[in-house]
Amino acid sequence: MRFKLLPEAPDSLDFIDDAQRAVPLVPGTEDDCCARLMRRLDFPSRDVARTWLTFLRALELARETESGTFVRESTESTPAHLRESFRERVYGAREVLRSLDPDEPKSVDEVFAAFEDRVPVWETHRAAEDWRDVWRERVERILAWAVLLDLAAERDGGYVRVAEE
């Protein structure tokens, strides 16, 4: 499963550890988990907390149980684990990373233009606002996370792919 919700990238990967620790070890409802994330991480809204909870699921640091509750996983958030989960489980991450060149920087608009045909058709009809604005912002967030995870770098006003180790 690939997840679409993606929060704004924090200043440091340490924030991911803080967010993971805010998810309870004892299964809780989505409302309980979001309230706990808001309280512990000072998120401004339930939507931000829900986005983070979903993103932690994508990173395999939290999971939804069969009964629909949420629980923290004991997975360690090493940079290698985060990079792999991000690439494989965040919708659009692989495609955005593949569109980057290691030598020629691309702007967000250029990366979005290469990604645009990957936007699910039903998404182009459901958004109240312009779907291109919504998905351009998602691509921009993917790029910010890619930089934080050392999968990409900002250079000359654009983004380049970082060679994998």
mmCIF file of C-alpha atoms in Angstrom, residues 3-154:
data_model
loop_
_atom_site.group_PDB
_atom_site.id
_atom_site.type_symbol
_atom_site.label_atom_id
_atom_site.label_comp_id
_atom_site.label_asym_id
_atom_site.label_seq_id
_atom_site.Cartn_x
_atom_site.Cartn_y
_atom_site.Cartn_z
ATOM 1 C CA PHE A 3 0.073 6.507 1.209
ATOM 2 C CA LYS A 4 -0.684 9.946 -0.238
ATOM 3 C CA LEU A 5 -0.823 12.118 2.867
ATOM 4 C CA LEU A 6 2.477 13.814 3.492
ATOM 5 C CA PRO A 7 3.144 16.428 6.181
ATOM 6 C CA GLU A 8 5.494 19.335 5.741
ATOM 7 C CA ALA A 9 9.077 18.215 6.269
ATOM 8 C CA PRO A 10 10.465 19.161 9.685
ATOM 9 C CA ASP A 11 13.871 20.732 10.245
ATOM 10 C CA SER A 12 15.370 17.461 11.454
ATOM 11 C CA LEU A 13 14.830 13.702 11.319
ATOM 12 C CA ASP A 14 14.727 13.778 15.137
ATOM 13 C CA PHE A 15 11.167 15.069 14.844
ATOM 14 C CA ILE A 16 10.138 11.721 13.346
ATOM 15 C CA ASP A 17 11.334 9.980 16.517
ATOM 16 C CA ASP A 18 9.319 12.433 18.615
ATOM 17 C CA ALA A 19 6.237 11.800 16.486
ATOM 18 C CA GLN A 20 6.678 8.034 16.705
ATOM 19 C CA ARG A 21 7.004 8.218 20.508
ATOM 20 C CA ALA A 22 3.768 10.228 20.626
ATOM 21 C CA VAL A 23 1.820 7.289 19.138
ATOM 22 C CA PRO A 24 0.635 5.070 21.998
ATOM 23 C CA LEU A 25 2.001 1.589 22.662
ATOM 24 C CA VAL A 26 -1.488 0.525 23.729
ATOM 25 C CA PRO A 27 -3.848 0.692 20.733
ATOM 26 C CA GLY A 28 -5.994 3.804 20.604
ATOM 27 C CA THR A 29 -8.606 5.270 18.309
ATOM 28 C CA GLU A 30 -7.628 7.707 15.594
ATOM 29 C CA ASP A 31 -9.139 10.533 17.663
ATOM 30 C CA ASP A 32 -7.125 9.505 20.730
ATOM 31 C CA CYS A 33 -3.904 9.248 18.718
ATOM 32 C CA CYS A 34 -4.455 12.588 17.007
ATOM 33 C CA ALA A 35 -5.210 14.278 20.331
ATOM 34 C CA ARG A 36 -2.034 12.794 21.775
ATOM 35 C CA LEU A 37 0.041 13.934 18.771
ATOM 36 C CA MET A 38 -1.448 17.428 19.045
ATOM 37 C CA ARG A 39 -0.712 17.598 22.762
ATOM 38 C CA ARG A 40 2.834 16.225 22.624
ATOM 39 C CA LEU A 41 4.012 17.859 19.399
ATOM 40 C CA ASP A 42 1.980 21.066 19.555
ATOM 41 C CA PHE A 43 0.305 20.477 16.199
ATOM 42 C CA PRO A 44 -2.119 23.273 15.293
ATOM 43 C CA SER A 45 -4.991 21.020 14.163
ATOM 44 C CA ARG A 46 -6.366 17.512 14.076
ATOM 45 C CA ASP A 47 -5.792 17.433 10.301
ATOM 46 C CA VAL A 48 -2.052 17.979 10.791
ATOM 47 C CA ALA A 49 -1.984 15.258 13.456
ATOM 48 C CA ARG A 50 -3.940 12.861 11.209
ATOM 49 C CA THR A 51 -1.550 13.545 8.337
ATOM 50 C CA TRP A 52 1.391 12.728 10.609
ATOM 51 C CA LEU A 53 -0.303 9.552 11.865
ATOM 52 C CA THR A 54 -0.831 8.431 8.269
ATOM 53 C CA PHE A 55 2.749 9.326 7.370
ATOM 54 C CA LEU A 56 4.062 7.326 10.341
ATOM 55 C CA ARG A 57 2.096 4.368 8.966
ATOM 56 C CA ALA A 58 3.754 4.890 5.587
ATOM 57 C CA LEU A 59 7.147 4.849 7.299
ATOM 58 C CA GLU A 60 6.140 1.656 9.149
ATOM 59 C CA LEU A 61 6.559 3.400 12.504
ATOM 60 C CA ALA A 62 2.873 3.066 13.421
ATOM 61 C CA ARG A 63 0.133 0.754 12.238
ATOM 62 C CA GLU A 64 -3.600 0.437 12.123
ATOM 63 C CA THR A 65 -4.836 -2.731 13.809
ATOM 64 C CA GLU A 66 -7.591 -4.967 12.452
ATOM 65 C CA SER A 67 -9.999 -3.327 14.893
ATOM 66 C CA GLY A 68 -9.224 0.124 13.455
ATOM 67 C CA THR A 69 -7.109 1.369 16.331
ATOM 68 C CA PHE A 70 -3.570 2.693 16.017
ATOM 69 C CA VAL A 71 -0.407 1.617 17.758
ATOM 70 C CA ARG A 72 3.272 2.504 17.729
ATOM 71 C CA GLU A 73 5.607 0.037 16.033
ATOM 72 C CA SER A 74 8.933 -0.852 17.618
ATOM 73 C CA THR A 75 10.722 -0.265 14.302
ATOM 74 C CA GLU A 76 13.784 1.938 14.689
ATOM 75 C CA SER A 77 13.705 4.987 12.450
ATOM 76 C CA THR A 78 17.173 4.664 11.006
ATOM 77 C CA PRO A 79 17.950 6.815 7.971
ATOM 78 C CA ALA A 80 18.174 3.685 5.790
ATOM 79 C CA HIS A 81 14.760 2.451 6.982
ATOM 80 C CA LEU A 82 13.181 5.884 6.487
ATOM 81 C CA ARG A 83 14.590 6.221 2.963
ATOM 82 C CA GLU A 84 13.355 2.768 1.936
ATOM 83 C CA SER A 85 9.882 3.205 3.436
ATOM 84 C CA PHE A 86 9.587 6.683 1.941
ATOM 85 C CA ARG A 87 10.515 5.457 -1.548
ATOM 86 C CA GLU A 88 8.300 2.391 -1.454
ATOM 87 C CA ARG A 89 5.282 3.502 0.587
ATOM 88 C CA VAL A 90 4.717 7.213 -0.144
ATOM 89 C CA TYR A 91 2.693 7.724 -3.296
ATOM 90 C CA GLY A 92 4.745 9.574 -5.878
ATOM 91 C CA ALA A 93 8.097 9.359 -4.094
ATOM 92 C CA ARG A 94 9.611 6.798 -6.491
ATOM 93 C CA GLU A 95 8.347 8.642 -9.528
ATOM 94 C CA VAL A 96 9.557 12.047 -8.323
ATOM 95 C CA LEU A 97 12.980 10.646 -7.437
ATOM 96 C CA ARG A 98 13.257 8.934 -10.843
ATOM 97 C CA SER A 99 12.476 12.210 -12.585
ATOM 98 C CA LEU A 100 15.477 13.901 -10.969
ATOM 99 C CA ASP A 101 18.831 14.007 -12.692
ATOM 100 C CA PRO A 102 22.047 13.784 -10.662
ATOM 101 C CA ASP A 103 23.651 16.623 -12.633
ATOM 102 C CA GLU A 104 20.936 18.935 -13.979
ATOM 103 C CA PRO A 105 18.782 20.642 -11.302
ATOM 104 C CA LYS A 106 15.034 20.650 -11.940
ATOM 105 C CA SER A 107 12.567 23.141 -10.525
ATOM 106 C CA VAL A 108 9.453 22.051 -8.657
ATOM 107 C CA ASP A 109 7.421 22.966 -11.752
ATOM 108 C CA GLU A 110 9.597 20.774 -13.977
ATOM 109 C CA VAL A 111 9.336 17.848 -11.577
ATOM 110 C CA PHE A 112 5.567 18.332 -11.322
ATOM 111 C CA ALA A 113 5.259 18.415 -15.133
ATOM 112 C CA ALA A 114 7.047 15.044 -15.289
ATOM 113 C CA PHE A 115 4.788 13.670 -12.520
ATOM 114 C CA GLU A 116 1.449 15.154 -13.604
ATOM 115 C CA ASP A 117 0.316 12.126 -15.634
ATOM 116 C CA ARG A 118 0.722 9.969 -12.483
ATOM 117 C CA VAL A 119 -2.034 11.818 -10.634
ATOM 118 C CA PRO A 120 -4.979 9.405 -10.352
ATOM 119 C CA VAL A 121 -7.836 10.475 -12.629
ATOM 120 C CA TRP A 122 -10.374 10.447 -9.814
ATOM 121 C CA GLU A 123 -8.147 12.908 -7.899
ATOM 122 C CA THR A 124 -8.447 15.393 -10.756
ATOM 123 C CA HIS A 125 -12.238 15.421 -10.243
ATOM 124 C CA ARG A 126 -12.555 15.378 -6.460
ATOM 125 C CA ALA A 127 -10.576 18.412 -5.328
ATOM 126 C CA ALA A 128 -12.644 21.536 -4.687
ATOM 127 C CA GLU A 129 -9.645 23.677 -5.564
ATOM 128 C CA ASP A 130 -7.455 23.246 -8.613
ATOM 129 C CA TRP A 131 -6.079 19.705 -8.453
ATOM 130 C CA ARG A 132 -2.833 20.860 -10.053
ATOM 131 C CA ASP A 133 -2.184 23.186 -7.110
ATOM 132 C CA VAL A 134 -2.868 20.359 -4.650
ATOM 133 C CA TRP A 135 -0.585 17.907 -6.423
ATOM 134 C CA ARG A 136 2.135 20.467 -7.122
ATOM 135 C CA GLU A 137 2.244 21.080 -3.359
ATOM 136 C CA ARG A 138 2.501 17.312 -2.780
ATOM 137 C CA VAL A 139 5.405 17.097 -5.215
ATOM 138 C CA GLU A 140 7.044 20.014 -3.425
ATOM 139 C CA ARG A 141 6.631 18.173 -0.098
ATOM 140 C CA ILE A 142 8.046 14.975 -1.590
ATOM 141 C CA LEU A 143 11.086 16.939 -2.711
ATOM 142 C CA ALA A 144 11.507 18.529 0.737
ATOM 143 C CA TRP A 145 11.351 15.085 2.377
ATOM 144 C CA ALA A 146 13.755 13.690 -0.226
ATOM 145 C CA VAL A 147 16.256 16.405 0.713
ATOM 146 C CA LEU A 148 15.785 15.710 4.436
ATOM 147 C CA LEU A 149 16.321 11.982 3.798
ATOM 148 C CA ASP A 150 19.411 12.609 1.632
ATOM 149 C CA LEU A 151 17.731 11.196 -1.460
ATOM 150 C CA ALA A 152 17.907 14.564 -3.231
ATOM 151 C CA ALA A 153 19.705 17.856 -2.828
ATOM 152 C CA GLU A 154 18.844 21.455 -3.579
#
